[in-house]
Tab-separated table of C-alpha atoms and ligand atoms in Angstrom:
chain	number	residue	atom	x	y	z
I	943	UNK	CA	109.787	197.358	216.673
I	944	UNK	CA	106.170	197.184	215.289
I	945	UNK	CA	104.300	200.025	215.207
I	946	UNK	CA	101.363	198.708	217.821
I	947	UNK	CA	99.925	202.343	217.469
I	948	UNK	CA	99.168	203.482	214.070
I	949	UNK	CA	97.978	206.880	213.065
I	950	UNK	CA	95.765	208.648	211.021
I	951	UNK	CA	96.013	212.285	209.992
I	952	UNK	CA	94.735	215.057	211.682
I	953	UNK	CA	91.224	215.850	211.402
I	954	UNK	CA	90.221	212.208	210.106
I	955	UNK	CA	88.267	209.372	211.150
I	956	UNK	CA	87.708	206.057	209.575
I	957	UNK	CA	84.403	204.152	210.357
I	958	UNK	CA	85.433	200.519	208.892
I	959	UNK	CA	82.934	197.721	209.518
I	960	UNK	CA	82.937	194.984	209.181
I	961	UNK	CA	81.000	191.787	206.957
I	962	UNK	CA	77.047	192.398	206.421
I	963	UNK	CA	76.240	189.443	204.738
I	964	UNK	CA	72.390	190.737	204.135
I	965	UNK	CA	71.638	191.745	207.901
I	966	UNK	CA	70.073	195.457	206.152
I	967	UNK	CA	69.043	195.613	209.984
I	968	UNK	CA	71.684	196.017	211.606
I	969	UNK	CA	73.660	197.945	208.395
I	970	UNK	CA	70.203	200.709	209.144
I	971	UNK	CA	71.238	200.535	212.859
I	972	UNK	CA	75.519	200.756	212.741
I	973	UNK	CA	74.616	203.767	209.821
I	974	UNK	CA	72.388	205.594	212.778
I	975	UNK	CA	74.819	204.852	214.890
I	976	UNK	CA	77.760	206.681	212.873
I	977	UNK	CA	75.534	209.771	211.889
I	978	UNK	CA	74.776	210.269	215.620
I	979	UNK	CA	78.519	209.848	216.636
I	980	UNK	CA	79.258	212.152	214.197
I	981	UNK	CA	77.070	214.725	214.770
I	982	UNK	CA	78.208	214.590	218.395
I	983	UNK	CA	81.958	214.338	217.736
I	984	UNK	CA	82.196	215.841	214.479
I	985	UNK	CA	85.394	215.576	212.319
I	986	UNK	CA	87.172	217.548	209.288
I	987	UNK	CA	87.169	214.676	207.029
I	988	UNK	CA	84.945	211.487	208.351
I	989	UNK	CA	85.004	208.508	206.028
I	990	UNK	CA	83.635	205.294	206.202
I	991	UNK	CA	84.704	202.124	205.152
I	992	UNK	CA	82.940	198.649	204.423
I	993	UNK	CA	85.392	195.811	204.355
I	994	UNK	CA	83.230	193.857	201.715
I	995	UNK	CA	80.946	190.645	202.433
I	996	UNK	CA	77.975	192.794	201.599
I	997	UNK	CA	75.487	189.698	200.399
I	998	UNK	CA	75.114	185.889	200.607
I	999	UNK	CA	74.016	184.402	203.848
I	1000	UNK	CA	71.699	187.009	205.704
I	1001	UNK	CA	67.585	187.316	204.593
I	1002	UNK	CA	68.346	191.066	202.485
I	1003	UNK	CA	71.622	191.039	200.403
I	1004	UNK	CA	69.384	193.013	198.102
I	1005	UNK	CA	68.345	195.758	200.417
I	1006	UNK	CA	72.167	195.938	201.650
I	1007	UNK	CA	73.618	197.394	198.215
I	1008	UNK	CA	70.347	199.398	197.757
I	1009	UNK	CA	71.602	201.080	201.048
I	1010	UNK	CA	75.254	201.252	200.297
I	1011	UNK	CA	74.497	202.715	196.555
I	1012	UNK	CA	72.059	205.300	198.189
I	1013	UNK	CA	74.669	206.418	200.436
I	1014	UNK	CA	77.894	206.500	198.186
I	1015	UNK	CA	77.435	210.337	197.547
I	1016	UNK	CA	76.652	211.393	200.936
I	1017	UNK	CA	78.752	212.368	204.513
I	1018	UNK	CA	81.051	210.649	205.363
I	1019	UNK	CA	83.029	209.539	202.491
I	1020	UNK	CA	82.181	206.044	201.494
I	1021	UNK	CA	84.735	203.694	200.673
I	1022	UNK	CA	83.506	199.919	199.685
I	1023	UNK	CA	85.872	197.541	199.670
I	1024	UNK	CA	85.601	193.859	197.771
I	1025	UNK	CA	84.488	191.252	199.624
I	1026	UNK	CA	85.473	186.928	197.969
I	1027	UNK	CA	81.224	186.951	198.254
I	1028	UNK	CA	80.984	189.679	195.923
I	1029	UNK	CA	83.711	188.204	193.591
I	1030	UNK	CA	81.525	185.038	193.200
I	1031	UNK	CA	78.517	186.862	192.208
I	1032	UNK	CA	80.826	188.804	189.385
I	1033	UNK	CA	82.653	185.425	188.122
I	1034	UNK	CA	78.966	184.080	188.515
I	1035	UNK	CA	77.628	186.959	185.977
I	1036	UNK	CA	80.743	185.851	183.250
I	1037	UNK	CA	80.261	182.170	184.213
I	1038	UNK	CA	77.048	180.502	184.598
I	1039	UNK	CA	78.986	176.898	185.824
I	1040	UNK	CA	80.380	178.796	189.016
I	1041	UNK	CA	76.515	178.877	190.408
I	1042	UNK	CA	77.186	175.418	192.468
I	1043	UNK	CA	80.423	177.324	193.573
I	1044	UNK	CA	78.597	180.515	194.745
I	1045	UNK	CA	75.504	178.712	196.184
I	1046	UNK	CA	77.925	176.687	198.758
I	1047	UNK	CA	79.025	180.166	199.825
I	1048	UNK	CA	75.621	181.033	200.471
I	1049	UNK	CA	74.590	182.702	196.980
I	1050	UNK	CA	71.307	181.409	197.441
I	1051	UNK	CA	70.129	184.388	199.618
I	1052	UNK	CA	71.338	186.425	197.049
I	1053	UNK	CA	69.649	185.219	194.111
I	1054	UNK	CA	66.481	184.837	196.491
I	1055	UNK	CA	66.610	188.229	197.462
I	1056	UNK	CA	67.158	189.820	194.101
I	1057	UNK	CA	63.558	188.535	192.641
I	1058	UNK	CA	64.122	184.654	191.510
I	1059	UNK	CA	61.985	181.966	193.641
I	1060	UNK	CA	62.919	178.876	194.492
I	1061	UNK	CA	61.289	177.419	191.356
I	1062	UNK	CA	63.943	179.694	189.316
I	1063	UNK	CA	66.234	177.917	191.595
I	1064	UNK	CA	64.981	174.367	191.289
I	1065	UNK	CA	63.805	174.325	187.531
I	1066	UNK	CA	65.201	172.160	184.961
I	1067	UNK	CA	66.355	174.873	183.014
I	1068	UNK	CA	69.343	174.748	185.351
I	1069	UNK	CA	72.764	177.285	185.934
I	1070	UNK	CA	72.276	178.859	182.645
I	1071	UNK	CA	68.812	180.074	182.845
I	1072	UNK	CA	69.356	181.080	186.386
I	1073	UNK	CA	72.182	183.090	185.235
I	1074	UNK	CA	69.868	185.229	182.385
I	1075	UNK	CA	66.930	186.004	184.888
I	1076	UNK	CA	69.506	187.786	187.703
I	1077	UNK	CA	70.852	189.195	185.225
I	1078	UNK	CA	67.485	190.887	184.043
I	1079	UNK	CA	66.833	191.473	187.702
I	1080	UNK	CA	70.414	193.260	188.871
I	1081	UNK	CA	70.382	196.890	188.150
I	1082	UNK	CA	72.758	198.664	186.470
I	1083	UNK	CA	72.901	200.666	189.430
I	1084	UNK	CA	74.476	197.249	191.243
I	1085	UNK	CA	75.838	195.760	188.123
I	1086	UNK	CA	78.189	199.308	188.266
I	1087	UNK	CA	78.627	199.125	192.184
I	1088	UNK	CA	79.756	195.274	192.292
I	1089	UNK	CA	81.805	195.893	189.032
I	1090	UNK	CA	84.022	198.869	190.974
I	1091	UNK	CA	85.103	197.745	193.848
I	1092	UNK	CA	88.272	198.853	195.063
I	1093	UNK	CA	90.159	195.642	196.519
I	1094	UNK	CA	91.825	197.746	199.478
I	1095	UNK	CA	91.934	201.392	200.804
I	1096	UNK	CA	95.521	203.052	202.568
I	1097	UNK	CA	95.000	206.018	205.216
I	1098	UNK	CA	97.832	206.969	206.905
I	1099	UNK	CA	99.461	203.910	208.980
I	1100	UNK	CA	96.570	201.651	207.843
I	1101	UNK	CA	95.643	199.247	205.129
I	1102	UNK	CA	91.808	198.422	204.597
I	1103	UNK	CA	91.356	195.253	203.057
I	1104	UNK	CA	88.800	191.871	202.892
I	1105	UNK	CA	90.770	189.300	204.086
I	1106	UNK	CA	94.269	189.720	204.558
I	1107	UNK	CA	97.757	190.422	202.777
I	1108	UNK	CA	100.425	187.754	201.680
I	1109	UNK	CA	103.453	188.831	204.195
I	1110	UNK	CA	106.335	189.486	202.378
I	1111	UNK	CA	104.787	190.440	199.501
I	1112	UNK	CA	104.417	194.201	198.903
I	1113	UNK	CA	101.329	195.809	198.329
I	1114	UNK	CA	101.703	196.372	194.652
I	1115	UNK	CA	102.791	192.494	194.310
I	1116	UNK	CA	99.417	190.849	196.387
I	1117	UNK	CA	97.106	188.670	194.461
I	1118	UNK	CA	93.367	189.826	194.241
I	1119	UNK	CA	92.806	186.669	194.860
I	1120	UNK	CA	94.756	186.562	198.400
I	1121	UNK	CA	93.507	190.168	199.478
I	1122	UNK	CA	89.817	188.523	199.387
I	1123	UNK	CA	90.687	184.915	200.720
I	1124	UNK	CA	93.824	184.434	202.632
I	1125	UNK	CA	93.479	183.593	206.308
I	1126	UNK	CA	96.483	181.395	208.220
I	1127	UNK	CA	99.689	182.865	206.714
I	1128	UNK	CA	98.092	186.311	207.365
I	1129	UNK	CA	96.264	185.965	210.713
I	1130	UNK	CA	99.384	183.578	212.094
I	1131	UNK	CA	101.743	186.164	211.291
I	1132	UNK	CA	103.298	187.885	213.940
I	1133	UNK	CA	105.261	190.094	211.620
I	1134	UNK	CA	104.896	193.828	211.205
I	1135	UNK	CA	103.582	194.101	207.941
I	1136	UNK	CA	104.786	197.956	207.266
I	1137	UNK	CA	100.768	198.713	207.818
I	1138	UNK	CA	98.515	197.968	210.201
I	1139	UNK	CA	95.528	196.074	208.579
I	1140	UNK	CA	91.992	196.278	209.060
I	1141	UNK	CA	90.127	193.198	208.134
I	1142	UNK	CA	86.723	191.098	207.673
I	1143	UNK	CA	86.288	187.470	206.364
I	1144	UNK	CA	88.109	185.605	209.394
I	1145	UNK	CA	84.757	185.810	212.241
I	1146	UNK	CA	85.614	185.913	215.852
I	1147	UNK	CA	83.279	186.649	218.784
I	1148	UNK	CA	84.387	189.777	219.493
I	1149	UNK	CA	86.510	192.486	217.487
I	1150	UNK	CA	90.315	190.845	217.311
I	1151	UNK	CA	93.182	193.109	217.724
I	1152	UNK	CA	96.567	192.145	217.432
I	1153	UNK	CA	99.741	194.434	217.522
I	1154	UNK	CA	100.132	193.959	213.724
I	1155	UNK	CA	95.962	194.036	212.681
I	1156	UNK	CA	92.656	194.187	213.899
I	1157	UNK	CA	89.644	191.880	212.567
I	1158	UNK	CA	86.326	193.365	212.710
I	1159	UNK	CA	84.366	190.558	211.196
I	1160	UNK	CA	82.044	189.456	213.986
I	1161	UNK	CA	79.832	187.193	211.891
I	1162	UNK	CA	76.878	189.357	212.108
I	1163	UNK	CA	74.205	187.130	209.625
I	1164	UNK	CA	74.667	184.495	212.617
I	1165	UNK	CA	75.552	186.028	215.836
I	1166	UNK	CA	72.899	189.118	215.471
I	1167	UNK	CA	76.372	191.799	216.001
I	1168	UNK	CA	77.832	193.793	213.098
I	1169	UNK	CA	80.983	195.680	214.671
I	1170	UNK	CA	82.785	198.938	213.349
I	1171	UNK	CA	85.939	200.234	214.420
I	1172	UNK	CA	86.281	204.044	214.614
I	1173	UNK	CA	89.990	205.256	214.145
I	1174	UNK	CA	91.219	208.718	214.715
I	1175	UNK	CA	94.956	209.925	215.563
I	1176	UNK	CA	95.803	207.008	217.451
I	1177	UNK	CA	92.511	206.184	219.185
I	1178	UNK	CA	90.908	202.813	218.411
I	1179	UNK	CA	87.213	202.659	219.643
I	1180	UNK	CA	84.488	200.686	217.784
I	1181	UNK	CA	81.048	199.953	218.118
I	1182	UNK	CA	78.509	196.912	217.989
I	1183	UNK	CA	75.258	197.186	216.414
I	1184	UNK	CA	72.545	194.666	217.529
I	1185	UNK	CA	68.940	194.644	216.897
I	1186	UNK	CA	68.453	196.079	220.678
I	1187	UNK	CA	70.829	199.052	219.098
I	1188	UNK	CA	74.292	200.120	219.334
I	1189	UNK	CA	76.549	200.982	221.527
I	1190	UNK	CA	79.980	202.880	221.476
I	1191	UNK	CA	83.073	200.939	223.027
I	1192	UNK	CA	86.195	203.276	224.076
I	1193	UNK	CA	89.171	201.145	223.661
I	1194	UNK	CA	90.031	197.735	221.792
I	1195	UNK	CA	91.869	195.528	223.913
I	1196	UNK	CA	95.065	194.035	222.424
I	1197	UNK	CA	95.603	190.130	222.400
I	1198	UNK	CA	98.606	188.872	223.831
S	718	MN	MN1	84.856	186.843	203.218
């Protein structure tokens, strides 16, 4: 018997969106949209979640982790995950040769975003000297936030995570690697995995539940709609944030 109706403690609610990828206008928008919720349902112990795919992509990857480092110490709790975008731009700090690798993904933005012009880009110089002037440009401040994030997050029934989980495997046993890339074997799975995750990285249309997870990833750098599920007992709501605002949604409809 899965359990299609997992649970969170008393007095909590989890906020978990869902992949950024440099929209900072509609991360300004779903963060109005939680503080108002909040101040008109508040909670014991709110928390939010960010299910990683911060940068890459979108027009403001900068301006994103300026917003997410600005809020770390504030209400609610702040929990970001690690995103397979953000591991790029780390292996791309150790490993100037991974730049062709991280631009496919859309580390272009990134780099753009964070000071270096398309001359930096284009110049001779090549990977290497690419590599020492975002490196003179990233702040410590980001260097520190990039460098410590947590690769999943467990509340009560639930698992927070990028991508996915390997089934079968238990927690302790996944692959970093896995937890920030997987799709099919995890999103074909009809299994109960012992949680219930909450995921990015796969995009759908809408938010994607399932009796054994729920994907949250909307594609929001394209489609103009960054989505957040809000969890509390066993209540699943979420809301959309578009550049018209946001809107709350009572109930997550389960897919057959
Ligand atoms: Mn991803």
């Amino acid at each position: 018997m899965q359990n299609t109706h997992p649970t969170l403690p008393e007095g909590t609610r989890i906020y978990a969106t869902g992949d950024i990828h440099g929209r900072l206008d509609l991360l300004k928008i779903m963060g109005n949209a939680i503080e108002s919720d909040l101040k008109k349902r508040p909670v014991t112990d709110p928390i939010s979640v960010f299910l990683g795919d911060y940068i890459d992509r979108g027009p403001d990857s900068q301006g994103v982790i300026d917003f997410l480092v600005d809020h770390h110490h504030r209400t609610p709790r702040q929990i970001c995950l690690k995103g397979n975008h953000e591991a790029s731009l780390l292996e791309f700090l150790e490993d100037a040769g991974t730049l062709y690798h991280w631009e496919d993904l859309g580390g272009t933005e990134t780099l753009l975003s964070y000071g270096l012009s398309i001359h930096d880009l284009m110049g001779s110089a090549g990977a290497e000297s690419v590599q020492t002037i975002f490196k003179e440009n990233l702040s410590k401040l980001h260097e520190t936030f990039f460098e410590s994030l947590p690769l999943h997050y467990q509340c009560g029934d639930y698992l927070f995570v990028h991508a996915g989980i390997r089934p079968d495997v238990p927690l302790e046993e996944q692959r970093a690697e896995e937890l920030m890339w997987i799709r099919g074997p995890f999103l074909n799975s009809q299994e109960d995995f012992g949680v219930f995750v909450v995921h990015g990285h796969t995009p759908t249309e809408r938010i994607d539940r399932h009796p054994n997870r729920l994907g949250v990833d909307t594609e929001a750098y394209a489609s103009g709609r960054l989505t957040c599920a809000v969890l509390e007992g066993q209540d699943m709501k979420y809301i959309t944030a578009t550049t018209d605002g946001w809107e709350l949604f009572d109930f997550i409809p389960t897919h057959k």
